[in-house]
PDB file of C-alpha atoms in Angstrom:
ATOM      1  CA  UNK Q 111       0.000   0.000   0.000  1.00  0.00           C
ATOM      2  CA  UNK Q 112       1.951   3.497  -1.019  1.00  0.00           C
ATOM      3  CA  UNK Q 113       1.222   6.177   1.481  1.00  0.00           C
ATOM      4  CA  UNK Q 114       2.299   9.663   1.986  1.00  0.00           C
ATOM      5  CA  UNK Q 115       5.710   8.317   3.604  1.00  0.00           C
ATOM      6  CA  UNK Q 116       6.082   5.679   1.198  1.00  0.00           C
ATOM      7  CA  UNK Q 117       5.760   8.645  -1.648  1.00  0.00           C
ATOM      8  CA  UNK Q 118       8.822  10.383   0.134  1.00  0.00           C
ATOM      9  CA  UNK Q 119      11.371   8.670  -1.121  1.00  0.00           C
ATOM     10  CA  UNK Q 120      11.787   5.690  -3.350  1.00  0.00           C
ATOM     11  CA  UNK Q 121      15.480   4.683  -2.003  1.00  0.00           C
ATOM     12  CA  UNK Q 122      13.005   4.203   1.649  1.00  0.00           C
ATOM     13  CA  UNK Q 123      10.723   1.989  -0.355  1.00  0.00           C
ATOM     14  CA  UNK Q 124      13.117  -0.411  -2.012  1.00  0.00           C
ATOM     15  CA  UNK Q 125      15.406  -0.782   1.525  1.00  0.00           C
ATOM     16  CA  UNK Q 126      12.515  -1.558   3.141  1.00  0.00           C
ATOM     17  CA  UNK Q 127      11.818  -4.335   0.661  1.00  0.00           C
ATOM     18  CA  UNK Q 128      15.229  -5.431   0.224  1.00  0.00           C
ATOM     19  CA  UNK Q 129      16.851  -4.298   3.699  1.00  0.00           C
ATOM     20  CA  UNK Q 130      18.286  -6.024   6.400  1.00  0.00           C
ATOM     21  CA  UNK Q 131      20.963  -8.404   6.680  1.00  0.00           C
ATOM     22  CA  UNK Q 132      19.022 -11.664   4.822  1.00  0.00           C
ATOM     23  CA  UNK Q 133      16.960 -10.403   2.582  1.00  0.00           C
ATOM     24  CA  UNK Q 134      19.047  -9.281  -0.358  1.00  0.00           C
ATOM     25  CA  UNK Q 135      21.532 -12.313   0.191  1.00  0.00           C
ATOM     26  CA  UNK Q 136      18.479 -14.730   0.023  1.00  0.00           C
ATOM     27  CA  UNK Q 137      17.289 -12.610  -3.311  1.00  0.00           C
ATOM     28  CA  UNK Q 138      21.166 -13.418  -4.183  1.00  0.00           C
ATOM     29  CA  UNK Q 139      21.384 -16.676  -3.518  1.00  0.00           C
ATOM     30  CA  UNK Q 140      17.651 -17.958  -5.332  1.00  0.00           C
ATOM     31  CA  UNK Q 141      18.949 -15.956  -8.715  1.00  0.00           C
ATOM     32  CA  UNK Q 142      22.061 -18.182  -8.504  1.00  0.00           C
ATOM     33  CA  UNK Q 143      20.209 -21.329  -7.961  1.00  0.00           C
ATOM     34  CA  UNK Q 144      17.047 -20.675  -9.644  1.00  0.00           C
ATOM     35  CA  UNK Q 145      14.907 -22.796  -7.030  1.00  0.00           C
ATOM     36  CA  UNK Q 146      15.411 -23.285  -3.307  1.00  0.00           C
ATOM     37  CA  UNK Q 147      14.064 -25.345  -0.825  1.00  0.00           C
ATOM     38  CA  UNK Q 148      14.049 -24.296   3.342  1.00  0.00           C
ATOM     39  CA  UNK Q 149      16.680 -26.427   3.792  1.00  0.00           C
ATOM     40  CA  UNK Q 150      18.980 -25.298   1.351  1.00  0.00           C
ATOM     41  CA  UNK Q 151      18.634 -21.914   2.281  1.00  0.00           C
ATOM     42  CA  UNK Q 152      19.588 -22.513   6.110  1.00  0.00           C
ATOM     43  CA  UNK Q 153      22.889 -24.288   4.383  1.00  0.00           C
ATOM     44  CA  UNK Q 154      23.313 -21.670   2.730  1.00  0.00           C
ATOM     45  CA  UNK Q 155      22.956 -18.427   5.241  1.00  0.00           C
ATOM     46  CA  UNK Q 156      24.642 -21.278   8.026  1.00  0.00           C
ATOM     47  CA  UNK Q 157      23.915 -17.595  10.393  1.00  0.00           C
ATOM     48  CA  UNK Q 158      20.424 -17.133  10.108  1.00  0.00           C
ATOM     49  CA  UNK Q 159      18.186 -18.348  12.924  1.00  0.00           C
ATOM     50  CA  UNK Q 160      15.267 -20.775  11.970  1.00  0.00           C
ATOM     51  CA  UNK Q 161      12.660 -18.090  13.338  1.00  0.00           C
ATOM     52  CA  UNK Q 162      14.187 -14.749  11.321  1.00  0.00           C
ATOM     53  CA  UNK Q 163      14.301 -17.720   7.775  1.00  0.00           C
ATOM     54  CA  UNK Q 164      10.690 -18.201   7.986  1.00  0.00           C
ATOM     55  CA  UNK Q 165      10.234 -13.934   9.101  1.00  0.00           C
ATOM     56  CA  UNK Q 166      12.152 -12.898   5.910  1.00  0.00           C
ATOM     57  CA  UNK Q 167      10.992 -15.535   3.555  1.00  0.00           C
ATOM     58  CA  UNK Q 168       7.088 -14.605   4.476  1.00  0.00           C
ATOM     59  CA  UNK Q 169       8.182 -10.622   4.094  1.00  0.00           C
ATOM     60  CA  UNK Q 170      10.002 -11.190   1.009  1.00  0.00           C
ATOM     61  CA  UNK Q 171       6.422 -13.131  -0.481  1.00  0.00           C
ATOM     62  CA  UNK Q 172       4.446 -10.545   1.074  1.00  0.00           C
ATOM     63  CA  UNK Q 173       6.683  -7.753  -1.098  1.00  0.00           C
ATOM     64  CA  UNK Q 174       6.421 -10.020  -4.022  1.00  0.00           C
ATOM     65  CA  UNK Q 175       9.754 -10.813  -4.753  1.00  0.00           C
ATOM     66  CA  UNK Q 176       9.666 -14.350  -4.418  1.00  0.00           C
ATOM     67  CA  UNK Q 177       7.573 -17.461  -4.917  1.00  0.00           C
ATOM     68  CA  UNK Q 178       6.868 -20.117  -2.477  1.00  0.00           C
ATOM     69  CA  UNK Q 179       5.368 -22.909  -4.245  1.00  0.00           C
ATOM     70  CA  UNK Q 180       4.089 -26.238  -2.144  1.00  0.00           C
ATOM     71  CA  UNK Q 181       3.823 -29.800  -2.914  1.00  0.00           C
ATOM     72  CA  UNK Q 182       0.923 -31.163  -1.419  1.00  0.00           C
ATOM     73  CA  UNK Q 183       2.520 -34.625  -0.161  1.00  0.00           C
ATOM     74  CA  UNK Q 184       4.313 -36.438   2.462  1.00  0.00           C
ATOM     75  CA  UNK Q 185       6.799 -35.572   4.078  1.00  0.00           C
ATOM     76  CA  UNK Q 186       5.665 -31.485   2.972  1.00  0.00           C
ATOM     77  CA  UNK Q 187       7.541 -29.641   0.284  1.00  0.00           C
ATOM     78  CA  UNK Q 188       8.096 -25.990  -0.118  1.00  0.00           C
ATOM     79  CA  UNK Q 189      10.236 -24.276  -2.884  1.00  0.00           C
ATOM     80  CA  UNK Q 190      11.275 -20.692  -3.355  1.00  0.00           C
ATOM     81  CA  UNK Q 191      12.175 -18.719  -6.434  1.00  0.00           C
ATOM     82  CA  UNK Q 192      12.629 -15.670  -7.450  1.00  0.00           C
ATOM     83  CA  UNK Q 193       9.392 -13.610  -8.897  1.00  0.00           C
ATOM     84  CA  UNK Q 194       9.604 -11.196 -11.765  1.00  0.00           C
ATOM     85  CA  UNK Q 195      10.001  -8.333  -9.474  1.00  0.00           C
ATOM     86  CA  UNK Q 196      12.598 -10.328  -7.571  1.00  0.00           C
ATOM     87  CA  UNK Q 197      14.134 -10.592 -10.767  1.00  0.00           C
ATOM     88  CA  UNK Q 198      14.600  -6.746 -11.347  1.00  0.00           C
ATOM     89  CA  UNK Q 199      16.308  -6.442  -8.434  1.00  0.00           C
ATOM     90  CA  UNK Q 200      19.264  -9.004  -9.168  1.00  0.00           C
ATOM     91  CA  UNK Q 201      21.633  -6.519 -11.449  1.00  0.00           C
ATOM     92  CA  UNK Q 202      21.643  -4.005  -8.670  1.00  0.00           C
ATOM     93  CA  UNK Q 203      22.557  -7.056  -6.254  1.00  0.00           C
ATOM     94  CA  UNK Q 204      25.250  -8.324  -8.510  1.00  0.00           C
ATOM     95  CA  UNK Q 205      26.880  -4.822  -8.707  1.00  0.00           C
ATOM     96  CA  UNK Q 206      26.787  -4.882  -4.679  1.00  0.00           C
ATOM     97  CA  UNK Q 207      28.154  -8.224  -4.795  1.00  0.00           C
ATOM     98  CA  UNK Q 208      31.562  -7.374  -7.200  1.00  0.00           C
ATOM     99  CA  UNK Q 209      31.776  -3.898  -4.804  1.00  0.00           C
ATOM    100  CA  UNK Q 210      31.498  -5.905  -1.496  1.00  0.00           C
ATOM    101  CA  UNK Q 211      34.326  -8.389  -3.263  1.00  0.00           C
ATOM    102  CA  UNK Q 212      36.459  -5.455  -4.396  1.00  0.00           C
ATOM    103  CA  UNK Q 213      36.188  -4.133  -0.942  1.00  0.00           C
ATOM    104  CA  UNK Q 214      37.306  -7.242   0.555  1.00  0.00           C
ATOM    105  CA  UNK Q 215      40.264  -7.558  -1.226  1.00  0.00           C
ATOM    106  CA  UNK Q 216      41.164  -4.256  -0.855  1.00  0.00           C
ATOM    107  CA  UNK Q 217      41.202  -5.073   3.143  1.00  0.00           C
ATOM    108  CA  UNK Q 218      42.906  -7.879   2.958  1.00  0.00           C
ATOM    109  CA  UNK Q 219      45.716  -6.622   0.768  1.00  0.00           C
ATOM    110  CA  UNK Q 220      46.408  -3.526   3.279  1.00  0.00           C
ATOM    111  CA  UNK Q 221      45.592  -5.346   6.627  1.00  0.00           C
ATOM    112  CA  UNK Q 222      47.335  -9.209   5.595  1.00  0.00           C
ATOM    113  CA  UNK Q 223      44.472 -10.572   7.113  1.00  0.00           C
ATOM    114  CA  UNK Q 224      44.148 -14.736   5.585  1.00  0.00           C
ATOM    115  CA  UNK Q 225      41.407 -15.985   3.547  1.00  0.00           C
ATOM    116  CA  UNK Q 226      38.463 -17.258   5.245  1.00  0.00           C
ATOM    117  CA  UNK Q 227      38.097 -20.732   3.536  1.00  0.00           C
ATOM    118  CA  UNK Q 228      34.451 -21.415   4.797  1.00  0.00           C
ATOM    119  CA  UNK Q 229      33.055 -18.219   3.598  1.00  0.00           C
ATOM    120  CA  UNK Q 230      34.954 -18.452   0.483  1.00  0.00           C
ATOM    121  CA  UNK Q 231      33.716 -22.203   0.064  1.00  0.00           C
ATOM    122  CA  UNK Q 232      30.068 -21.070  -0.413  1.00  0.00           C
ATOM    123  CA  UNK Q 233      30.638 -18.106  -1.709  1.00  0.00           C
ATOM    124  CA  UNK Q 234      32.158 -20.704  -4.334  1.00  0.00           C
ATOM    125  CA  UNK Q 235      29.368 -23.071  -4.423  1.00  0.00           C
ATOM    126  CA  UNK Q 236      26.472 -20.243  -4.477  1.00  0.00           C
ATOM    127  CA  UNK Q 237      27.414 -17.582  -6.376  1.00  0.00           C
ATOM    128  CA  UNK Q 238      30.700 -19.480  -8.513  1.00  0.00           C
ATOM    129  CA  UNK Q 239      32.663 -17.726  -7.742  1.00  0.00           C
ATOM    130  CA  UNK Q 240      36.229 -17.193  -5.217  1.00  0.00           C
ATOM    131  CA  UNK Q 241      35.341 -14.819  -2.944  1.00  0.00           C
ATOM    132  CA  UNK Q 242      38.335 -13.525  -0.863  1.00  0.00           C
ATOM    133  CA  UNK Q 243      36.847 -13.629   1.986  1.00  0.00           C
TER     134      UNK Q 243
END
């Protein structure tokens, strides 16, 4: 629903869509895999809490940007993709995700710190790339 706050300003809207520290990293992480189930996406944010999963996932299908889709059988099944409007929001996510990576190296090559090998090992198997993290 757009009110008169909403009409302030547009960069408000979209953070409070996309905000927060899941939300654009679950957006992310369905682009990259095209269809996710609950359980791959707690492997996948490994520091996400069961109850804030099933908070953001309901938001982000309230906004619209994704699609949970259930299998009536046994045991249940739930899958999540992205939605159209999801969708638009993935270039402006990619160009966060080659800053943030930029960024990272830039720390790393003034401050020495090592590679983190566990955040670099999804970053592998999610987004395929070597994040120097």
């Amino acid at each position: 629903m757009v009110t008169n706050e909403t009409q302030l300003c547009a960069v408000d809207y979209a953070f409070k869509r996309i905000g927060g520290k899941y939300k654009a990293r679950i957006l992310w992480y369905l682009d990259m895999k095209k269809v996710l189930r609950y359980g791959e996406l707690t492997r996948t944010l490994p520091d996400i809490t069961t109850k804030m999963l099933t908070q953001t996932l309901r938001e982000l299908e309230q906004d619209k940007l994704i699609i949970r889709r259930m299998y009536h059988e046994v045991p249940p099944k739930v899958e999540y993709s992205l939605s159209e409007t999801g969708q638009e929001l993935i270039p402006f996510i990619a160009h966060l995700h080659n800053w943030g990576k930029k960024q990272i190296e830039l720390e790393m090559n003034s401050s020495g710190i090592q590679k983190d090998e566990r955040t670099a090992s999804i970053c592998r198997t999610v987004c395929n790339t070597d994040q120097q993290a």
